[in-house]
Amino acid sequence: MVDILGGRHLVTCKGATVEAEAALQNKVVALYFAAARCAPSRDFTPLLCDFYTALVAEARRPAPFEVVFVSADGSSQEMLAFMRELHGAWLALPFHDPYRHELRKRYNVTAIPKLVIVKQNGEVITNKGRKQIRERGLACFQDWVEAADIFQNFSV
């Protein structure tokens, strides 16, 4: 993730800015391409929120997992309203960052919502994160962690 979002800043639903490298290091990252006006996005977002909450926010030992919202909304106001209404405590690429469009091309996002699970270097673990969460729930996360090989970056 450092490779594809390195040097960038991400925002929280409260408007705070964080450095992508610090927030995403040694984590499985889910790039969530969605929009408020999209009914399937509005349908899946609460499920993703529950998934994230169970793994990170309410877990005794938070899982190495982070969601980065890549908005397909029409305005920054729409994006922030959607984040505040339905999202978990995850991060987003700022609306005015043109990199949103590059990520959509890189990960071949032709329809939303789409949840792409990636390794630290940006390599795709699965582009069917949404389907896997719907079908397998929390069980799919273990497969993602194993595929991500994220602990190789820890120094002893």
GROMACS .gro file of N, CA and C in nm:
model
  468
    1MET      N    1   0.083  -0.119   0.000
    1MET     CA    2   0.000   0.000   0.000
    1MET      C    3   0.086   0.123   0.000
    2VAL      N    4   0.197   0.111   0.064
    2VAL     CA    5   0.291   0.222   0.064
    2VAL      C    6   0.325   0.255  -0.081
    3ASP      N    7   0.334   0.152  -0.165
    3ASP     CA    8   0.368   0.173  -0.306
    3ASP      C    9   0.264   0.255  -0.381
    4ILE      N   10   0.136   0.224  -0.361
    4ILE     CA   11   0.038   0.295  -0.443
    4ILE      C   12  -0.020   0.419  -0.377
    5LEU      N   13  -0.015   0.428  -0.246
    5LEU     CA   14  -0.068   0.548  -0.179
    5LEU      C   15   0.040   0.624  -0.104
    6GLY      N   16   0.164   0.583  -0.121
    6GLY     CA   17   0.275   0.649  -0.053
    6GLY      C   18   0.280   0.798  -0.084
    7GLY      N   19   0.302   0.878   0.020
    7GLY     CA   20   0.311   1.022   0.002
    7GLY      C   21   0.176   1.092  -0.004
    8ARG      N   22   0.069   1.017  -0.002
    8ARG     CA   23  -0.066   1.076  -0.009
    8ARG      C   24  -0.124   1.093   0.131
    9HIS      N   25  -0.223   1.178   0.138
    9HIS     CA   26  -0.297   1.196   0.263
    9HIS      C   27  -0.437   1.139   0.244
   10LEU      N   28  -0.491   1.085   0.352
   10LEU     CA   29  -0.626   1.033   0.354
   10LEU      C   30  -0.706   1.113   0.455
   11VAL      N   31  -0.838   1.108   0.444
   11VAL     CA   32  -0.923   1.183   0.537
   11VAL      C   33  -1.015   1.087   0.612
   12THR      N   34  -1.053   1.130   0.733
   12THR     CA   35  -1.150   1.055   0.812
   12THR      C   36  -1.288   1.116   0.787
   13CYS      N   37  -1.392   1.051   0.836
   13CYS     CA   38  -1.528   1.103   0.818
   13CYS      C   39  -1.548   1.233   0.896
   14LYS      N   40  -1.458   1.260   0.990
   14LYS     CA   41  -1.465   1.384   1.066
   14LYS      C   42  -1.381   1.495   1.003
   15GLY      N   43  -1.316   1.463   0.891
   15GLY     CA   44  -1.239   1.565   0.820
   15GLY      C   45  -1.092   1.572   0.858
   16ALA      N   46  -1.047   1.491   0.952
   16ALA     CA   47  -0.906   1.491   0.991
   16ALA      C   48  -0.823   1.427   0.879
   17THR      N   49  -0.699   1.472   0.865
   17THR     CA   50  -0.609   1.421   0.763
   17THR      C   51  -0.504   1.332   0.829
   18VAL      N   52  -0.474   1.220   0.762
   18VAL     CA   53  -0.370   1.130   0.810
   18VAL      C   54  -0.280   1.091   0.694
   19GLU      N   55  -0.155   1.057   0.725
   19GLU     CA   56  -0.063   1.012   0.621
   19GLU      C   57  -0.095   0.867   0.587
   20ALA      N   58  -0.108   0.839   0.458
   20ALA     CA   59  -0.145   0.705   0.413
   20ALA      C   60  -0.044   0.601   0.459
   21GLU      N   61   0.085   0.630   0.447
   21GLU     CA   62   0.186   0.531   0.483
   21GLU      C   63   0.173   0.487   0.628
   22ALA      N   64   0.156   0.583   0.719
   22ALA     CA   65   0.146   0.551   0.861
   22ALA      C   66   0.018   0.473   0.890
   23ALA      N   67  -0.092   0.512   0.827
   23ALA     CA   68  -0.222   0.450   0.855
   23ALA      C   69  -0.236   0.310   0.797
   24LEU      N   70  -0.163   0.281   0.689
   24LEU     CA   71  -0.184   0.156   0.617
   24LEU      C   72  -0.071   0.054   0.631
   25GLN      N   73   0.036   0.092   0.693
   25GLN     CA   74   0.152   0.003   0.702
   25GLN      C   75   0.116  -0.126   0.775
   26ASN      N   76   0.162  -0.237   0.717
   26ASN     CA   77   0.141  -0.371   0.773
   26ASN      C   78  -0.006  -0.406   0.791
   27LYS      N   79  -0.089  -0.362   0.698
   27LYS     CA   80  -0.232  -0.393   0.703
   27LYS      C   81  -0.279  -0.447   0.569
   28VAL      N   82  -0.382  -0.529   0.575
   28VAL     CA   83  -0.455  -0.567   0.455
   28VAL      C   84  -0.542  -0.446   0.424
   29VAL      N   85  -0.539  -0.401   0.299
   29VAL     CA   86  -0.615  -0.281   0.263
   29VAL      C   87  -0.725  -0.315   0.164
   30ALA      N   88  -0.845  -0.265   0.195
   30ALA     CA   89  -0.960  -0.281   0.108
   30ALA      C   90  -0.989  -0.146   0.044
   31LEU      N   91  -0.976  -0.138  -0.087
   31LEU     CA   92  -1.012  -0.017  -0.160
   31LEU      C   93  -1.160  -0.029  -0.193
   32TYR      N   94  -1.239   0.064  -0.137
   32TYR     CA   95  -1.384   0.058  -0.153
   32TYR      C   96  -1.430   0.166  -0.249
   33PHE      N   97  -1.466   0.124  -0.369
   33PHE     CA   98  -1.515   0.214  -0.474
   33PHE      C   99  -1.668   0.215  -0.465
   34ALA      N  100  -1.725   0.332  -0.433
   34ALA     CA  101  -1.870   0.340  -0.412
   34ALA      C  102  -1.916   0.485  -0.422
   35ALA      N  103  -2.048   0.504  -0.418
   35ALA     CA  104  -2.107   0.638  -0.422
   35ALA      C  105  -2.240   0.638  -0.349
   36ALA      N  106  -2.273   0.752  -0.290
   36ALA     CA  107  -2.397   0.766  -0.213
   36ALA      C  108  -2.521   0.745  -0.299
   37ARG      N  109  -2.516   0.790  -0.422
   37ARG     CA  110  -2.634   0.784  -0.509
   37ARG      C  111  -2.661   0.643  -0.564
   38CYS      N  112  -2.568   0.551  -0.539
   38CYS     CA  113  -2.576   0.415  -0.592
   38CYS      C  114  -2.646   0.325  -0.490
   39ALA      N  115  -2.763   0.271  -0.526
   39ALA     CA  116  -2.839   0.187  -0.433
   39ALA      C  117  -2.759   0.064  -0.386
   40PRO      N  118  -2.689  -0.007  -0.475
   40PRO     CA  119  -2.609  -0.120  -0.426
   40PRO      C  120  -2.498  -0.076  -0.328
   41SER      N  121  -2.443   0.043  -0.346
   41SER     CA  122  -2.343   0.095  -0.252
   41SER      C  123  -2.409   0.118  -0.116
   42ARG      N  124  -2.527   0.178  -0.117
   42ARG     CA  125  -2.597   0.205   0.008
   42ARG      C  126  -2.640   0.076   0.077
   43ASP      N  127  -2.662  -0.028  -0.002
   43ASP     CA  128  -2.699  -0.158   0.052
   43ASP      C  129  -2.578  -0.230   0.115
   44PHE      N  130  -2.463  -0.225   0.047
   44PHE     CA  131  -2.345  -0.299   0.095
   44PHE      C  132  -2.268  -0.226   0.205
   45THR      N  133  -2.268  -0.094   0.205
   45THR     CA  134  -2.187  -0.017   0.299
   45THR      C  135  -2.214  -0.054   0.446
   46PRO      N  136  -2.339  -0.069   0.490
   46PRO     CA  137  -2.359  -0.109   0.630
   46PRO      C  138  -2.300  -0.247   0.662
   47LEU      N  139  -2.302  -0.338   0.565
   47LEU     CA  140  -2.242  -0.470   0.584
   47LEU      C  141  -2.090  -0.458   0.599
   48LEU      N  142  -2.029  -0.375   0.514
   48LEU     CA  143  -1.884  -0.351   0.525
   48LEU      C  144  -1.851  -0.283   0.658
   49CYS      N  145  -1.937  -0.194   0.701
   49CYS     CA  146  -1.919  -0.125   0.829
   49CYS      C  147  -1.920  -0.226   0.944
   50ASP      N  148  -2.014  -0.320   0.942
   50ASP     CA  149  -2.021  -0.423   1.045
   50ASP      C  150  -1.896  -0.512   1.041
   51PHE      N  151  -1.852  -0.547   0.922
   51PHE     CA  152  -1.732  -0.630   0.903
   51PHE      C  153  -1.611  -0.560   0.963
   52TYR      N  154  -1.595  -0.432   0.929
   52TYR     CA  155  -1.483  -0.352   0.979
   52TYR      C  156  -1.491  -0.338   1.132
   53THR      N  157  -1.608  -0.309   1.182
   53THR     CA  158  -1.625  -0.291   1.326
   53THR      C  159  -1.588  -0.418   1.402
   54ALA      N  160  -1.633  -0.533   1.351
   54ALA     CA  161  -1.602  -0.660   1.418
   54ALA      C  162  -1.452  -0.689   1.416
   55LEU      N  163  -1.385  -0.656   1.306
   55LEU     CA  164  -1.241  -0.685   1.293
   55LEU      C  165  -1.153  -0.585   1.364
   56VAL      N  166  -1.193  -0.459   1.363
   56VAL     CA  167  -1.103  -0.353   1.409
   56VAL      C  168  -1.155  -0.276   1.530
   57ALA      N  169  -1.269  -0.214   1.515
   57ALA     CA  170  -1.317  -0.120   1.616
   57ALA      C  171  -1.355  -0.185   1.749
   58GLU      N  172  -1.417  -0.303   1.744
   58GLU     CA  173  -1.464  -0.365   1.867
   58GLU      C  174  -1.384  -0.488   1.907
   59ALA      N  175  -1.281  -0.522   1.831
   59ALA     CA  176  -1.201  -0.641   1.861
   59ALA      C  177  -1.105  -0.613   1.977
   60ARG      N  178  -1.082  -0.717   2.058
   60ARG     CA  179  -0.986  -0.700   2.167
   60ARG      C  180  -0.847  -0.674   2.111
   61ARG      N  181  -0.812  -0.748   2.006
   61ARG     CA  182  -0.687  -0.721   1.934
   61ARG      C  183  -0.726  -0.680   1.793
   62PRO      N  184  -0.722  -0.550   1.762
   62PRO     CA  185  -0.765  -0.506   1.629
   62PRO      C  186  -0.688  -0.577   1.517
   63ALA      N  187  -0.761  -0.620   1.417
   63ALA     CA  188  -0.701  -0.688   1.302
   63ALA      C  189  -0.622  -0.589   1.217
   64PRO      N  190  -0.520  -0.638   1.146
   64PRO     CA  191  -0.442  -0.551   1.057
   64PRO      C  192  -0.520  -0.527   0.927
   65PHE      N  193  -0.621  -0.442   0.937
   65PHE     CA  194  -0.713  -0.421   0.825
   65PHE      C  195  -0.753  -0.274   0.820
   66GLU      N  196  -0.759  -0.220   0.699
   66GLU     CA  197  -0.807  -0.083   0.682
   66GLU      C  198  -0.883  -0.073   0.551
   67VAL      N  199  -0.990   0.005   0.555
   67VAL     CA  200  -1.068   0.034   0.435
   67VAL      C  201  -1.032   0.175   0.390
   68VAL      N  202  -1.010   0.191   0.259
   68VAL     CA  203  -0.989   0.323   0.201
   68VAL      C  204  -1.101   0.343   0.098
   69PHE      N  205  -1.187   0.440   0.127
   69PHE     CA  206  -1.299   0.473   0.039
   69PHE      C  207  -1.248   0.556  -0.078
   70VAL      N  208  -1.281   0.511  -0.199
   70VAL     CA  209  -1.248   0.584  -0.321
   70VAL      C  210  -1.382   0.625  -0.382
   71SER      N  211  -1.418   0.749  -0.361
   71SER     CA  212  -1.552   0.797  -0.394
   71SER      C  213  -1.576   0.811  -0.544
   72ALA      N  214  -1.697   0.773  -0.582
   72ALA     CA  215  -1.745   0.800  -0.718
   72ALA      C  216  -1.861   0.899  -0.711
   73ASP      N  217  -1.867   0.972  -0.598
   73ASP     CA  218  -1.973   1.072  -0.579
   73ASP      C  219  -1.953   1.190  -0.672
   74GLY      N  220  -2.058   1.271  -0.685
   74GLY     CA  221  -2.054   1.387  -0.773
   74GLY      C  222  -1.991   1.511  -0.713
   75SER      N  223  -1.978   1.514  -0.580
   75SER     CA  224  -1.919   1.631  -0.514
   75SER      C  225  -1.857   1.589  -0.381
   76SER      N  226  -1.772   1.674  -0.329
   76SER     CA  227  -1.711   1.645  -0.199
   76SER      C  228  -1.817   1.646  -0.090
   77GLN      N  229  -1.922   1.728  -0.106
   77GLN     CA  230  -2.030   1.732  -0.007
   77GLN      C  231  -2.105   1.598  -0.003
   78GLU      N  232  -2.133   1.543  -0.122
   78GLU     CA  233  -2.199   1.412  -0.130
   78GLU      C  234  -2.112   1.306  -0.064
   79MET      N  235  -1.983   1.310  -0.094
   79MET     CA  236  -1.891   1.211  -0.038
   79MET      C  237  -1.890   1.217   0.114
   80LEU      N  238  -1.874   1.336   0.169
   80LEU     CA  239  -1.867   1.350   0.315
   80LEU      C  240  -2.000   1.313   0.382
   81ALA      N  241  -2.110   1.347   0.319
   81ALA     CA  242  -2.241   1.311   0.375
   81ALA      C  243  -2.256   1.159   0.379
   82PHE      N  244  -2.216   1.092   0.272
   82PHE     CA  245  -2.222   0.945   0.264
   82PHE      C  246  -2.133   0.883   0.372
   83MET      N  247  -2.013   0.937   0.388
   83MET     CA  248  -1.920   0.887   0.489
   83MET      C  249  -1.979   0.902   0.630
   84ARG      N  250  -2.035   1.017   0.657
   84ARG     CA  251  -2.089   1.043   0.791
   84ARG      C  252  -2.213   0.960   0.819
   85GLU      N  253  -2.292   0.936   0.715
   85GLU     CA  254  -2.418   0.863   0.734
   85GLU      C  255  -2.398   0.713   0.752
   86LEU      N  256  -2.319   0.650   0.666
   86LEU     CA  257  -2.315   0.505   0.663
   86LEU      C  258  -2.180   0.439   0.688
   87HIS      N  259  -2.073   0.513   0.675
   87HIS     CA  260  -1.941   0.450   0.680
   87HIS      C  261  -1.896   0.416   0.822
   88GLY      N  262  -1.801   0.324   0.827
   88GLY     CA  263  -1.732   0.293   0.951
   88GLY      C  264  -1.626   0.399   0.976
   89ALA      N  265  -1.540   0.373   1.072
   89ALA     CA  266  -1.435   0.469   1.108
   89ALA      C  267  -1.315   0.451   1.016
   90TRP      N  268  -1.340   0.430   0.889
   90TRP     CA  269  -1.230   0.409   0.797
   90TRP      C  270  -1.190   0.536   0.726
   91LEU      N  271  -1.098   0.525   0.635
   91LEU     CA  272  -1.035   0.640   0.570
   91LEU      C  273  -1.084   0.656   0.426
   92ALA      N  274  -1.052   0.771   0.368
   92ALA     CA  275  -1.091   0.797   0.229
   92ALA      C  276  -0.984   0.878   0.158
   93LEU      N  277  -0.974   0.854   0.030
   93LEU     CA  278  -0.891   0.940  -0.054
   93LEU      C  279  -0.969   1.071  -0.070
   94PRO      N  280  -0.907   1.186  -0.050
   94PRO     CA  281  -0.982   1.312  -0.063
   94PRO      C  282  -1.052   1.322  -0.199
   95PHE      N  283  -1.169   1.382  -0.199
   95PHE     CA  284  -1.249   1.393  -0.320
   95PHE      C  285  -1.174   1.461  -0.433
   96HIS      N  286  -1.099   1.565  -0.401
   96HIS     CA  287  -1.032   1.643  -0.505
   96HIS      C  288  -0.897   1.584  -0.548
   97ASP      N  289  -0.861   1.468  -0.495
   97ASP     CA  290  -0.736   1.403  -0.535
   97ASP      C  291  -0.761   1.331  -0.667
   98PRO      N  292  -0.694   1.373  -0.775
   98PRO     CA  293  -0.716   1.310  -0.905
   98PRO      C  294  -0.674   1.163  -0.910
   99TYR      N  295  -0.602   1.119  -0.809
   99TYR     CA  296  -0.557   0.979  -0.803
   99TYR      C  297  -0.676   0.883  -0.794
  100ARG      N  298  -0.793   0.933  -0.750
  100ARG     CA  299  -0.914   0.849  -0.746
  100ARG      C  300  -0.940   0.786  -0.882
  101HIS      N  301  -0.921   0.867  -0.988
  101HIS     CA  302  -0.948   0.819  -1.124
  101HIS      C  303  -0.843   0.718  -1.168
  102GLU      N  304  -0.719   0.741  -1.131
  102GLU     CA  305  -0.612   0.648  -1.165
  102GLU      C  306  -0.636   0.512  -1.097
  103LEU      N  307  -0.680   0.515  -0.972
  103LEU     CA  308  -0.707   0.389  -0.902
  103LEU      C  309  -0.821   0.312  -0.968
  104ARG      N  310  -0.924   0.384  -1.013
  104ARG     CA  311  -1.035   0.316  -1.082
  104ARG      C  312  -0.985   0.247  -1.208
  105LYS      N  313  -0.895   0.313  -1.281
  105LYS     CA  314  -0.839   0.251  -1.402
  105LYS      C  315  -0.748   0.134  -1.367
  106ARG      N  316  -0.659   0.156  -1.272
  106ARG     CA  317  -0.561   0.052  -1.235
  106ARG      C  318  -0.631  -0.077  -1.192
  107TYR      N  319  -0.740  -0.065  -1.117
  107TYR     CA  320  -0.811  -0.182  -1.065
  107TYR      C  321  -0.934  -0.218  -1.147
  108ASN      N  322  -0.944  -0.161  -1.267
  108ASN     CA  323  -1.047  -0.196  -1.364
  108ASN      C  324  -1.187  -0.190  -1.304
  109VAL      N  325  -1.217  -0.079  -1.237
  109VAL     CA  326  -1.348  -0.061  -1.175
  109VAL      C  327  -1.443  -0.005  -1.279
  110THR      N  328  -1.534  -0.089  -1.324
  110THR     CA  329  -1.630  -0.048  -1.426
  110THR      C  330  -1.770  -0.034  -1.369
  111ALA      N  331  -1.791  -0.086  -1.248
  111ALA     CA  332  -1.921  -0.077  -1.181
  111ALA      C  333  -1.896  -0.065  -1.032
  112ILE      N  334  -1.988   0.004  -0.964
  112ILE     CA  335  -1.976   0.017  -0.819
  112ILE      C  336  -2.100  -0.042  -0.753
  113PRO      N  337  -2.090  -0.085  -0.629
  113PRO     CA  338  -1.971  -0.081  -0.546
  113PRO      C  339  -1.875  -0.195  -0.581
  114LYS      N  340  -1.747  -0.170  -0.555
  114LYS     CA  341  -1.646  -0.272  -0.576
  114LYS      C  342  -1.548  -0.262  -0.460
  115LEU      N  343  -1.513  -0.377  -0.403
  115LEU     CA  344  -1.419  -0.384  -0.293
  115LEU      C  345  -1.299  -0.466  -0.339
  116VAL      N  346  -1.187  -0.398  -0.358
  116VAL     CA  347  -1.065  -0.462  -0.404
  116VAL      C  348  -0.970  -0.475  -0.286
  117ILE      N  349  -0.929  -0.597  -0.255
  117ILE     CA  350  -0.839  -0.623  -0.143
  117ILE      C  351  -0.698  -0.632  -0.200
  118VAL      N  352  -0.607  -0.551  -0.144
  118VAL     CA  353  -0.472  -0.544  -0.199
  118VAL      C  354  -0.363  -0.566  -0.094
  119LYS      N  355  -0.248  -0.609  -0.145
  119LYS     CA  356  -0.127  -0.624  -0.063
  119LYS      C  357  -0.064  -0.486  -0.045
  120GLN      N  358   0.040  -0.481   0.036
  120GLN     CA  359   0.111  -0.356   0.061
  120GLN      C  360   0.165  -0.293  -0.067
  121ASN      N  361   0.204  -0.376  -0.163
  121ASN     CA  362   0.259  -0.323  -0.288
  121ASN      C  363   0.152  -0.289  -0.391
  122GLY      N  364   0.025  -0.305  -0.354
  122GLY     CA  365  -0.085  -0.273  -0.445
  122GLY      C  366  -0.133  -0.389  -0.528
  123GLU      N  367  -0.064  -0.503  -0.519
  123GLU     CA  368  -0.104  -0.622  -0.594
  123GLU      C  369  -0.238  -0.672  -0.540
  124VAL      N  370  -0.325  -0.714  -0.630
  124VAL     CA  371  -0.460  -0.757  -0.593
  124VAL      C  372  -0.459  -0.895  -0.526
  125ILE      N  373  -0.522  -0.902  -0.411
  125ILE     CA  374  -0.549  -1.031  -0.345
  125ILE      C  375  -0.679  -1.085  -0.403
  126THR      N  376  -0.781  -1.000  -0.405
  126THR     CA  377  -0.908  -1.034  -0.472
  126THR      C  378  -0.978  -0.905  -0.511
  127ASN      N  379  -1.047  -0.910  -0.623
  127ASN     CA  380  -1.131  -0.797  -0.662
  127ASN      C  381  -1.277  -0.830  -0.636
  128LYS      N  382  -1.298  -0.937  -0.559
  128LYS     CA  383  -1.433  -0.981  -0.525
  128LYS      C  384  -1.457  -0.974  -0.374
  129GLY      N  385  -1.402  -0.871  -0.310
  129GLY     CA  386  -1.416  -0.857  -0.166
  129GLY      C  387  -1.562  -0.847  -0.123
  130ARG      N  388  -1.640  -0.777  -0.199
  130ARG     CA  389  -1.783  -0.759  -0.165
  130ARG      C  390  -1.855  -0.894  -0.164
  131LYS      N  391  -1.832  -0.972  -0.267
  131LYS     CA  392  -1.894  -1.105  -0.278
  131LYS      C  393  -1.846  -1.195  -0.164
  132GLN      N  394  -1.716  -1.191  -0.134
  132GLN     CA  395  -1.662  -1.277  -0.029
  132GLN      C  396  -1.718  -1.241   0.109
  133ILE      N  397  -1.730  -1.112   0.137
  133ILE     CA  398  -1.788  -1.071   0.266
  133ILE      C  399  -1.933  -1.116   0.275
  134ARG      N  400  -2.009  -1.100   0.167
  134ARG     CA  401  -2.150  -1.142   0.167
  134ARG      C  402  -2.163  -1.292   0.189
  135GLU      N  403  -2.075  -1.370   0.124
  135GLU     CA  404  -2.089  -1.515   0.129
  135GLU      C  405  -2.022  -1.579   0.250
  136ARG      N  406  -1.907  -1.524   0.295
  136ARG     CA  407  -1.829  -1.591   0.399
  136ARG      C  408  -1.812  -1.511   0.527
  137GLY      N  409  -1.852  -1.384   0.526
  137GLY     CA  410  -1.838  -1.303   0.646
  137GLY      C  411  -1.692  -1.290   0.689
  138LEU      N  412  -1.670  -1.289   0.819
  138LEU     CA  413  -1.537  -1.267   0.875
  138LEU      C  414  -1.436  -1.374   0.834
  139ALA      N  415  -1.482  -1.491   0.795
  139ALA     CA  416  -1.392  -1.601   0.759
  139ALA      C  417  -1.300  -1.565   0.642
  140CYS      N  418  -1.344  -1.479   0.553
  140CYS     CA  419  -1.261  -1.445   0.437
  140CYS      C  420  -1.137  -1.364   0.476
  141PHE      N  421  -1.141  -1.297   0.589
  141PHE     CA  422  -1.028  -1.213   0.628
  141PHE      C  423  -0.901  -1.294   0.649
  142GLN      N  424  -0.911  -1.413   0.706
  142GLN     CA  425  -0.792  -1.495   0.729
  142GLN      C  426  -0.722  -1.527   0.596
  143ASP      N  427  -0.799  -1.556   0.493
  143ASP     CA  428  -0.740  -1.582   0.361
  143ASP      C  429  -0.667  -1.459   0.309
  144TRP      N  430  -0.725  -1.341   0.331
  144TRP     CA  431  -0.662  -1.218   0.285
  144TRP      C  432  -0.530  -1.193   0.357
  145VAL      N  433  -0.529  -1.216   0.488
  145VAL     CA  434  -0.406  -1.194   0.567
  145VAL      C  435  -0.297  -1.287   0.517
  146GLU      N  436  -0.331  -1.413   0.496
  146GLU     CA  437  -0.231  -1.510   0.449
  146GLU      C  438  -0.178  -1.470   0.312
  147ALA      N  439  -0.266  -1.428   0.222
  147ALA     CA  440  -0.225  -1.388   0.088
  147ALA      C  441  -0.143  -1.259   0.090
  148ALA      N  442  -0.172  -1.171   0.185
  148ALA     CA  443  -0.105  -1.040   0.191
  148ALA      C  444   0.038  -1.051   0.238
  149ASP      N  445   0.068  -1.154   0.319
  149ASP     CA  446   0.203  -1.171   0.370
  149ASP      C  447   0.252  -1.043   0.437
  150ILE      N  448   0.165  -0.979   0.514
  150ILE     CA  449   0.196  -0.847   0.568
  150ILE      C  450   0.298  -0.846   0.679
  151PHE      N  451   0.317  -0.957   0.746
  151PHE     CA  452   0.406  -0.953   0.861
  151PHE      C  453   0.553  -0.959   0.823
  152GLN      N  454   0.582  -0.978   0.696
  152GLN     CA  455   0.721  -0.980   0.652
  152GLN      C  456   0.791  -0.847   0.674
  153ASN      N  457   0.716  -0.740   0.691
  153ASN     CA  458   0.776  -0.607   0.707
  153ASN      C  459   0.813  -0.574   0.852
  154PHE      N  460   0.773  -0.661   0.945
  154PHE     CA  461   0.804  -0.634   1.085
  154PHE      C  462   0.952  -0.660   1.109
  155SER      N  463   1.017  -0.567   1.180
  155SER     CA  464   1.157  -0.591   1.214
  155SER      C  465   1.164  -0.645   1.357
  156VAL      N  466   1.260  -0.729   1.380
  156VAL     CA  467   1.274  -0.793   1.512
  156VAL      C  468   1.380  -0.723   1.593
   0.00000   0.00000   0.00000
